[in-house]
């Protein structure tokens, strides 16, 4: 007899979702026991790491990834990672186990009120009415996650997997195409706006995606600077390009000053404009026209733009580059300089980043989760491919370590480096076990200052006195890593840092075991 489980496995094979990231519980046993050999199971030791690793896998493969969570406890533990996936616009199919359908009305042990637990962060949450609706719900989740670029949840009672499926219909298309062409006639208002601009600029964001060629062609056609959105989850433009203008400030006064020379600003794959601390005033100076190209409906609907296109950024940029006249302008834009070289004493984060930047291979995937060092990383470590800067777009911690593991699993031949603070690493440290167990050769560079340095800085800026949180300099990240099976080295000197990087980075692409560098850094500038 063909079962619901059999039908779902066929759908997973059809959509190449044959790797399952999970930390399973009892409600998932009927699905997983006796798993077919062509389906790969990847264990993580915490549900945040499950979804974080699946997120990295999806980024690396540029396709949906599959995660399996256990009822309330699993979904609850994973909500922050689900929120990160939504903000980073990463397609995930998440199957959540539920208690046996036959006595759910009695609210048995491990039964969960799952539908709203992740809030509005899933792009879809489906509770199939019948067991026979589960395969169609999983197939639809694949389509919803891909179209909306976010996590789609399917809640499945544990007894559904063995229900019969003979002669049933899967309520979802086997194949769904998404043409992205843009009509030239629809682009006329934007062509006219850009062609008539005295000093245009582009703001690029994570929504540009991995194909930078069209945006580069447009920028070179316009002869204008390209700024990176602030607090973006991914680089949107090659940061070693001569027209790259740096990262936009995260406050309105700085944003207005940076964009003051430009009469037209085109945001591509980025919101208008992401900020951090509130500052009064407009986003741009009066007389500056803002245009937007995005394929995210929520961004299109909320952005205060004068002209917005809800369309594929790559398709729009490619056509604009052909339709616009040659530029009558040119120039060289100031690049952010580095910091003073190491001159002795305790290591600073800038010392680590400078030495890392000097040795990173061109095709490195760099995952960042070091909030206090992020501005220096932007200034000193240019992203030269779309994988050259990847971060959590919503600012929640716990992304960096598991995402690096999942990405390297998806692209085993690509060198992968995660630069994380010790405070950040503690939120996803369980993923180091998965890295060690599955022989994932990523490099984790932990900037260990024993405190939440960014919070200390915010407290100083606020002016209300010292924050009440203590340091945690007793934490030994290297010891934690080794306890999880991941090799680690403690770095306290400049010679130790350069020696470790010289040894590891040249062979990182071929490395089969992870390594954590626990680099002790000062909090002083």
Coordinates of C-alpha atoms in Angstrom, one line a residue:
X1 CA 0.0 0.0 0.0
X2 CA 1.3 3.4 -0.9
X3 CA 1.3 5.8 2.0
X4 CA 1.4 9.5 2.6
X5 CA 5.0 9.1 3.7
X6 CA 5.8 7.5 0.3
X7 CA 4.1 10.3 -1.6
X8 CA 6.0 13.0 0.4
X9 CA 9.3 11.3 -0.3
X10 CA 8.6 11.3 -4.0
X11 CA 7.8 15.0 -3.8
X12 CA 11.1 15.7 -2.0
X13 CA 13.0 13.8 -4.7
X14 CA 11.2 15.6 -7.4
X15 CA 12.2 19.0 -5.9
X16 CA 15.7 17.9 -4.9
X17 CA 15.0 18.3 -1.2
X18 CA 16.8 15.1 -0.3
X19 CA 18.8 16.5 2.6
X20 CA 16.9 16.8 5.8
X21 CA 18.2 19.1 8.6
X22 CA 16.7 18.1 11.9
X23 CA 16.8 17.7 15.6
X24 CA 13.9 15.1 15.9
X25 CA 11.5 14.2 18.6
X26 CA 9.0 11.4 19.1
X27 CA 6.4 13.0 16.7
X28 CA 8.9 12.7 13.8
X29 CA 9.9 9.0 14.4
X30 CA 7.1 7.6 12.0
X31 CA 8.6 9.8 9.2
X32 CA 12.3 9.1 9.9
X33 CA 12.5 5.4 11.0
X34 CA 13.9 3.4 8.1
X35 CA 14.6 6.5 6.0
X36 CA 15.4 5.5 2.4
X37 CA 19.1 5.5 1.5
X38 CA 18.7 8.3 -1.1
X39 CA 17.5 10.7 1.6
X40 CA 20.3 12.3 3.7
X41 CA 19.7 13.1 7.3
X42 CA 21.8 15.8 9.0
X43 CA 21.6 16.2 12.8
X44 CA 22.0 19.4 14.6
X45 CA 22.0 19.7 18.4
X46 CA 19.6 22.6 18.6
X47 CA 16.7 23.7 16.5
X48 CA 18.2 27.2 15.9
X49 CA 21.1 25.4 14.4
X50 CA 18.8 23.2 12.3
X51 CA 17.2 26.2 10.6
X52 CA 20.4 28.1 10.5
X53 CA 22.2 25.3 8.8
X54 CA 19.3 24.8 6.4
X55 CA 19.5 28.6 5.7
X56 CA 23.1 28.3 4.8
X57 CA 22.4 25.3 2.6
X58 CA 19.7 27.2 0.7
X59 CA 22.0 30.2 0.2
X60 CA 24.7 27.9 -1.1
X61 CA 22.5 26.0 -3.5
X62 CA 20.3 29.0 -4.4
X63 CA 17.3 26.7 -3.9
X64 CA 14.9 25.7 -1.1
X65 CA 16.2 23.6 1.8
X66 CA 14.3 21.2 4.0
X67 CA 14.1 21.4 7.8
X68 CA 12.2 19.1 10.3
X69 CA 11.2 20.4 13.7
X70 CA 9.6 18.8 16.7
X71 CA 6.3 20.1 17.8
X72 CA 6.1 23.2 20.2
X73 CA 9.6 22.8 21.6
X74 CA 11.3 22.5 18.3
X75 CA 9.4 25.2 16.5
X76 CA 9.6 27.5 19.5
X77 CA 13.4 27.1 19.7
X78 CA 13.7 27.8 16.0
X79 CA 11.5 31.0 15.7
X80 CA 14.4 33.4 15.8
X81 CA 16.2 31.5 13.0
X82 CA 12.9 31.4 11.0
X83 CA 12.6 35.2 11.4
X84 CA 16.2 35.5 10.1
X85 CA 15.4 33.3 7.1
X86 CA 12.4 35.5 6.3
X87 CA 14.4 38.7 6.6
X88 CA 17.2 37.3 4.5
X89 CA 14.6 36.0 2.0
X90 CA 15.8 32.5 2.0
X91 CA 13.4 29.7 0.8
X92 CA 12.9 27.0 3.4
X93 CA 10.4 24.1 3.6
X94 CA 9.9 23.4 7.3
X95 CA 7.9 20.3 8.4
X96 CA 6.8 20.5 12.0
X97 CA 5.7 17.3 13.8
X98 CA 2.5 17.2 15.8
X99 CA 0.9 14.7 18.1
X100 CA -1.4 11.9 16.8
X101 CA -4.4 13.4 15.0
X102 CA -6.7 10.8 16.5
X103 CA -6.6 12.3 20.0
X104 CA -5.5 15.9 19.4
X105 CA -8.9 17.1 20.7
X106 CA -7.8 15.8 24.2
X107 CA -4.6 17.9 24.0
X108 CA -2.2 14.9 24.8
X109 CA 1.4 15.3 26.0
X110 CA 3.5 17.0 23.3
X111 CA 0.4 18.3 21.5
X112 CA 1.1 21.9 20.3
X113 CA -0.8 25.0 19.3
X114 CA 1.6 25.4 16.4
X115 CA -0.2 27.5 13.8
X116 CA 0.7 30.9 15.2
X117 CA 3.8 30.1 17.1
X118 CA 6.2 31.6 14.5
X119 CA 4.0 34.6 14.1
X120 CA 4.0 36.3 10.7
X121 CA 7.5 35.2 9.7
X122 CA 6.5 32.1 7.7
X123 CA 5.4 33.0 4.2
X124 CA 2.8 30.2 4.6
X125 CA 1.6 27.9 7.4
X126 CA -0.4 24.9 6.4
X127 CA -2.4 22.5 8.6
X128 CA -3.7 19.8 6.2
X129 CA -7.3 18.8 6.9
X130 CA -6.7 15.2 5.9
X131 CA -3.6 13.0 6.0
X132 CA -4.0 12.7 2.2
X133 CA -3.6 16.4 1.9
X134 CA 0.0 16.4 3.4
X135 CA 1.8 15.6 0.1
X136 CA 0.1 18.5 -1.7
X137 CA 0.8 20.8 1.3
X138 CA 4.5 19.9 1.1
X139 CA 4.6 20.5 -2.7
X140 CA 2.8 23.8 -2.2
X141 CA 5.3 24.8 0.5
X142 CA 8.1 24.3 -2.0
X143 CA 6.4 26.7 -4.4
X144 CA 5.4 29.2 -1.7
X145 CA 9.0 29.3 -0.3
X146 CA 10.5 29.8 -3.7
X147 CA 8.0 32.4 -4.9
X148 CA 8.0 34.4 -1.7
X149 CA 11.6 33.6 -0.8
X150 CA 11.0 32.7 2.8
X151 CA 10.1 29.8 5.2
X152 CA 6.9 27.8 4.5
X153 CA 5.6 25.6 7.3
X154 CA 3.6 22.3 7.1
X155 CA 2.3 21.0 10.4
X156 CA 1.9 17.2 10.2
X157 CA 0.3 14.9 12.9
X158 CA 2.5 11.8 13.5
X159 CA -0.1 9.3 12.4
X160 CA -0.6 10.9 9.0
X161 CA 2.6 9.4 7.6
X162 CA 1.3 5.9 7.5
X163 CA -2.2 6.8 6.1
X164 CA -3.0 5.3 2.7
X165 CA -2.4 7.5 -0.4
X166 CA -3.5 5.2 -3.3
X167 CA -5.4 7.0 -6.0
X168 CA -5.1 10.5 -4.3
X169 CA -4.4 13.8 -6.0
X170 CA -1.5 16.1 -5.1
X171 CA -3.0 19.5 -5.0
X172 CA 0.0 21.4 -6.4
X173 CA 1.7 21.7 -9.8
X174 CA 4.6 19.3 -10.4
X175 CA 6.5 22.1 -12.1
X176 CA 6.1 25.9 -11.7
X177 CA 7.8 28.4 -14.0
X178 CA 8.3 32.0 -13.1
X179 CA 9.1 34.1 -16.2
X180 CA 10.9 37.3 -15.2
X181 CA 10.9 39.3 -18.4
X182 CA 10.1 43.1 -18.2
X183 CA 8.5 45.0 -21.1
X184 CA 10.5 47.9 -22.4
X185 CA 7.4 50.1 -22.4
X186 CA 7.0 49.6 -18.7
X187 CA 10.5 50.9 -18.1
X188 CA 10.0 54.2 -19.9
X189 CA 9.4 56.3 -16.7
X190 CA 12.5 54.9 -15.1
X191 CA 14.6 55.3 -18.2
X192 CA 13.5 58.9 -18.5
X193 CA 14.2 59.6 -14.8
X194 CA 17.8 58.1 -15.0
X195 CA 18.6 59.6 -18.4
X196 CA 17.7 63.1 -17.1
X197 CA 19.6 62.8 -13.8
X198 CA 22.4 65.2 -13.2
X199 CA 24.1 63.0 -10.5
X200 CA 22.4 59.6 -10.1
X201 CA 23.4 56.9 -7.5
X202 CA 22.5 53.3 -7.0
X203 CA 21.8 51.6 -3.6
X204 CA 22.3 47.9 -3.9
X205 CA 21.0 45.3 -1.5
X206 CA 20.7 41.6 -0.8
X207 CA 17.7 41.4 -3.2
X208 CA 20.0 41.8 -6.2
X209 CA 20.9 38.1 -5.7
X210 CA 24.0 36.3 -6.9
X211 CA 23.9 37.6 -10.4
X212 CA 25.7 40.9 -10.3
X213 CA 26.4 41.2 -14.0
X214 CA 23.3 43.2 -14.9
X215 CA 23.7 45.7 -12.0
X216 CA 27.4 46.2 -12.8
X217 CA 26.5 46.8 -16.5
X218 CA 23.8 49.4 -15.4
X219 CA 26.2 51.1 -13.0
X220 CA 28.9 51.4 -15.6
X221 CA 26.3 52.7 -18.1
X222 CA 25.2 55.4 -15.7
X223 CA 28.8 56.1 -14.6
X224 CA 27.6 56.5 -11.0
X225 CA 28.5 55.3 -7.5
X226 CA 26.9 52.2 -6.0
X227 CA 26.3 52.2 -2.3
X228 CA 25.6 49.1 -0.2
X229 CA 22.4 49.1 1.8
X230 CA 22.9 49.4 5.6
X231 CA 22.3 46.2 7.6
X232 CA 21.8 44.1 4.6
X233 CA 22.0 40.3 4.6
X234 CA 24.3 40.0 1.6
X235 CA 26.5 42.1 -0.6
X236 CA 24.7 43.4 -3.7
X237 CA 27.7 44.8 -5.7
X238 CA 31.4 43.9 -6.1
X239 CA 33.1 45.9 -3.4
X240 CA 36.4 46.0 -5.2
X241 CA 34.8 47.7 -8.2
X242 CA 36.0 51.4 -8.7
X243 CA 32.4 52.6 -8.6
X244 CA 31.7 51.1 -5.2
X245 CA 30.9 53.9 -2.7
X246 CA 30.8 52.0 0.6
X247 CA 28.0 51.1 3.0
X248 CA 25.2 53.7 3.7
X249 CA 25.0 55.1 7.2
X250 CA 22.4 53.6 9.5
X251 CA 21.1 57.0 10.7
X252 CA 19.1 59.6 8.8
X253 CA 21.5 62.5 9.3
X254 CA 24.4 60.5 7.9
X255 CA 22.2 59.1 5.1
X256 CA 21.1 62.6 4.0
X257 CA 24.7 63.7 4.0
X258 CA 25.9 60.7 2.0
X259 CA 23.2 61.0 -0.6
X260 CA 23.2 64.9 -0.7
X261 CA 25.2 65.1 -4.0
X262 CA 22.6 62.9 -5.9
X263 CA 19.4 64.1 -7.5
X264 CA 18.2 60.6 -8.3
X265 CA 18.8 57.5 -6.1
X266 CA 17.8 54.1 -7.5
X267 CA 17.5 51.4 -4.8
X268 CA 17.9 47.9 -6.4
X269 CA 17.1 44.9 -4.2
X270 CA 17.1 47.0 -1.1
X271 CA 14.5 48.8 1.0
X272 CA 14.2 52.6 1.1
X273 CA 16.2 52.9 3.4
X274 CA 17.0 50.6 6.3
X275 CA 18.0 52.4 9.5
X276 CA 18.9 51.5 13.1
X277 CA 18.5 54.1 15.9
X278 CA 15.7 56.6 15.2
X279 CA 16.7 60.1 14.1
X280 CA 14.2 62.8 13.1
X281 CA 14.1 64.3 9.6
X282 CA 13.7 63.1 6.1
X283 CA 15.6 60.2 4.5
X284 CA 17.0 62.4 1.7
X285 CA 17.3 66.1 1.0
X286 CA 14.4 67.9 -0.7
X287 CA 14.7 67.6 -4.5
X288 CA 16.2 64.1 -4.4
X289 CA 14.0 61.6 -6.3
X290 CA 14.0 58.0 -5.1
X291 CA 13.2 55.0 -7.4
X292 CA 13.0 51.4 -6.3
X293 CA 13.3 48.0 -8.1
X294 CA 12.5 45.0 -5.9
X295 CA 10.8 41.6 -6.2
X296 CA 9.7 41.7 -2.6
X297 CA 6.0 43.0 -2.4
X298 CA 6.4 44.0 1.3
X299 CA 9.4 46.2 0.5
X300 CA 7.6 47.7 -2.6
X301 CA 4.5 48.5 -0.6
X302 CA 6.2 50.2 2.4
X303 CA 9.1 52.1 0.8
X304 CA 8.7 55.9 0.5
X305 CA 9.8 56.0 -3.1
X306 CA 8.6 58.3 -5.9
X307 CA 8.6 55.5 -8.4
X308 CA 8.7 51.7 -7.6
X309 CA 8.8 48.6 -9.7
X310 CA 7.8 45.2 -8.4
X311 CA 9.9 43.1 -10.7
X312 CA 13.0 40.9 -10.9
X313 CA 16.0 43.3 -10.3
X314 CA 18.3 41.3 -12.6
X315 CA 15.8 41.6 -15.5
X316 CA 15.2 45.3 -14.9
X317 CA 18.9 46.2 -14.7
X318 CA 19.7 44.2 -17.8
X319 CA 17.1 46.1 -19.9
X320 CA 18.0 49.5 -18.4
X321 CA 21.7 49.0 -19.3
X322 CA 20.6 48.5 -22.9
X323 CA 18.0 51.3 -23.0
X324 CA 19.9 54.1 -21.3
X325 CA 22.1 56.4 -23.4
X326 CA 25.9 56.4 -22.8
X327 CA 26.8 58.5 -19.7
X328 CA 27.9 62.0 -19.9
X329 CA 29.5 61.9 -16.6
X330 CA 32.3 60.0 -14.8
X331 CA 34.4 60.2 -11.8
X332 CA 36.2 58.3 -9.1
X333 CA 34.5 57.9 -5.7
X334 CA 36.3 57.9 -2.4
X335 CA 37.0 54.5 -0.9
X336 CA 37.0 53.9 2.8
X337 CA 40.6 53.6 3.9
X338 CA 41.9 50.9 6.3
X339 CA 43.1 51.4 9.8
X340 CA 46.5 51.8 11.3
X341 CA 48.7 48.7 11.0
X342 CA 49.5 46.6 14.1
X343 CA 52.0 48.4 16.3
X344 CA 52.3 46.0 19.2
X345 CA 50.2 45.2 22.3
X346 CA 46.9 43.4 22.5
X347 CA 45.2 42.4 19.2
X348 CA 42.4 44.6 18.0
X349 CA 39.6 43.4 15.8
X350 CA 41.0 45.6 13.0
X351 CA 44.3 43.7 13.2
X352 CA 42.5 40.4 12.7
X353 CA 40.4 41.7 9.8
X354 CA 43.4 43.2 8.0
X355 CA 45.4 40.0 8.2
X356 CA 42.4 38.0 7.1
X357 CA 41.6 40.3 4.2
X358 CA 45.1 40.0 2.9
X359 CA 44.8 36.2 2.7
X360 CA 41.2 35.5 1.7
X361 CA 40.8 33.8 -1.6
X362 CA 38.7 35.6 -4.2
X363 CA 35.8 33.1 -4.1
X364 CA 35.5 33.0 -0.3
X365 CA 32.1 32.8 1.3
X366 CA 32.3 35.2 4.3
X367 CA 29.6 35.0 6.9
X368 CA 29.6 37.8 9.4
X369 CA 28.1 38.0 12.9
X370 CA 30.3 40.3 14.8
X371 CA 28.2 43.4 15.5
X372 CA 30.8 45.6 17.1
X373 CA 33.4 44.8 14.3
X374 CA 31.0 45.0 11.4
X375 CA 31.8 48.6 10.3
X376 CA 35.5 47.7 10.2
X377 CA 34.8 44.5 8.3
X378 CA 32.9 46.5 5.7
X379 CA 35.8 48.9 5.4
X380 CA 38.6 46.4 5.3
X381 CA 37.2 43.2 3.7
X382 CA 35.6 43.9 0.4
X383 CA 33.1 41.4 -1.0
X384 CA 34.3 40.4 -4.4
X385 CA 31.5 37.9 -5.2
X386 CA 27.9 37.7 -4.0
X387 CA 29.1 35.2 -1.3
X388 CA 31.7 37.6 -0.1
X389 CA 29.5 39.1 2.6
X390 CA 26.5 37.2 4.1
X391 CA 24.9 38.2 7.4
X392 CA 21.6 38.1 9.3
X393 CA 19.4 40.9 7.9
X394 CA 17.3 41.2 11.1
X395 CA 20.2 41.5 13.6
X396 CA 19.2 38.4 15.7
X397 CA 22.1 36.3 16.9
X398 CA 22.7 32.7 16.2
X399 CA 23.0 32.8 12.4
X400 CA 26.7 32.9 11.7
X401 CA 28.1 29.6 12.9
X402 CA 25.2 27.3 11.6
X403 CA 24.9 29.2 8.3
X404 CA 28.6 28.7 7.6
X405 CA 28.2 25.0 8.2
X406 CA 25.2 24.7 5.9
X407 CA 26.7 26.8 3.2
X408 CA 29.9 24.8 3.2
X409 CA 27.9 21.5 3.0
X410 CA 26.1 22.9 0.0
X411 CA 29.3 24.0 -1.7
X412 CA 32.0 21.7 -0.4
X413 CA 34.6 23.1 -2.8
X414 CA 34.2 26.8 -1.7
X415 CA 36.3 28.2 1.1
X416 CA 34.0 29.3 3.9
X417 CA 35.0 31.7 6.7
X418 CA 32.7 32.8 9.5
X419 CA 33.8 35.9 11.4
X420 CA 31.7 36.0 14.7
X421 CA 31.9 37.6 18.1
X422 CA 32.1 35.3 21.1
X423 CA 28.7 36.6 22.2
X424 CA 27.2 35.8 18.9
X425 CA 28.9 32.4 18.7
X426 CA 27.3 31.3 21.9
X427 CA 23.9 31.4 20.3
X428 CA 24.8 28.9 17.6
X429 CA 27.7 26.9 19.1
X430 CA 25.9 23.6 18.9
X431 CA 26.4 23.7 15.1
X432 CA 30.1 23.0 15.6
X433 CA 29.2 19.4 16.5
X434 CA 27.5 19.1 13.2
X435 CA 30.5 20.6 11.4
X436 CA 32.8 18.1 13.1
X437 CA 30.6 15.1 12.7
X438 CA 29.9 15.7 9.0
X439 CA 33.5 16.8 8.2
X440 CA 32.6 20.3 7.2
X441 CA 35.9 22.2 6.6
X442 CA 34.8 25.7 7.5
X443 CA 37.0 28.2 9.4
X444 CA 35.4 30.0 12.3
X445 CA 37.2 33.2 13.4
X446 CA 35.9 34.2 16.8
X447 CA 36.7 37.7 17.9
X448 CA 36.6 37.1 21.7
X449 CA 36.4 40.1 23.9
X450 CA 34.4 38.5 26.7
X451 CA 31.5 41.0 26.5
X452 CA 28.7 42.4 24.4
X453 CA 30.8 45.3 23.1
X454 CA 28.1 46.7 20.9
X455 CA 25.8 46.9 23.8
X456 CA 28.5 48.7 25.9
X457 CA 28.9 51.2 23.0
X458 CA 25.1 51.8 22.8
X459 CA 25.0 52.4 26.6
X460 CA 27.8 55.0 26.3
X461 CA 26.0 56.6 23.4
X462 CA 22.7 56.7 25.2
X463 CA 24.3 58.7 28.0
X464 CA 22.2 57.1 30.8
X465 CA 25.1 55.4 32.5
X466 CA 26.9 52.1 32.4
X467 CA 24.8 49.0 31.4
X468 CA 24.1 46.5 34.2
X469 CA 25.2 43.5 32.2
X470 CA 28.5 41.9 33.3
X471 CA 31.3 40.7 31.0
X472 CA 31.6 36.9 30.4
X473 CA 35.4 36.6 30.0
X474 CA 35.4 33.3 31.8
X475 CA 33.9 31.7 28.6
X476 CA 36.5 29.7 26.7
X477 CA 35.3 29.3 23.1
X478 CA 38.1 27.0 22.2
X479 CA 37.2 24.6 25.0
X480 CA 33.6 24.7 24.0
X481 CA 34.5 23.9 20.4
X482 CA 36.7 21.0 21.4
X483 CA 34.0 19.6 23.7
X484 CA 31.8 19.4 20.6
X485 CA 34.5 17.7 18.6
X486 CA 35.7 20.7 16.6
X487 CA 39.4 21.5 16.6
X488 CA 40.3 24.9 18.0
X489 CA 43.3 27.1 18.6
X490 CA 43.6 30.0 21.0
X491 CA 45.2 33.1 19.5
X492 CA 46.7 35.8 21.7
X493 CA 49.6 37.3 19.7
X494 CA 50.1 38.8 16.3
X495 CA 52.6 36.1 15.3
X496 CA 50.1 33.4 16.4
X497 CA 47.4 35.0 14.3
X498 CA 49.4 35.4 11.1
X499 CA 50.9 31.9 11.6
X500 CA 47.5 30.3 11.9
X501 CA 46.0 32.2 8.9
X502 CA 49.1 31.4 6.8
X503 CA 48.7 27.7 7.6
X504 CA 44.9 27.4 7.2
X505 CA 43.7 29.7 4.4
X506 CA 45.8 28.4 1.5
X507 CA 44.2 24.9 1.8
X508 CA 40.7 26.0 3.1
X509 CA 38.9 25.0 0.0
X510 CA 40.0 21.4 0.3
X511 CA 39.8 21.2 4.1
X512 CA 37.6 18.4 5.5
X513 CA 37.6 19.3 9.2
X514 CA 36.4 22.5 10.8
X515 CA 38.7 24.8 12.7
X516 CA 37.8 27.5 15.3
X517 CA 40.3 30.3 16.0
X518 CA 39.6 31.7 19.4
X519 CA 41.2 35.1 18.9
X520 CA 41.5 37.3 22.0
X521 CA 40.9 40.9 21.1
X522 CA 40.8 44.1 23.1
X523 CA 37.7 46.2 23.3
X524 CA 39.8 49.4 23.0
X525 CA 40.0 51.2 19.6

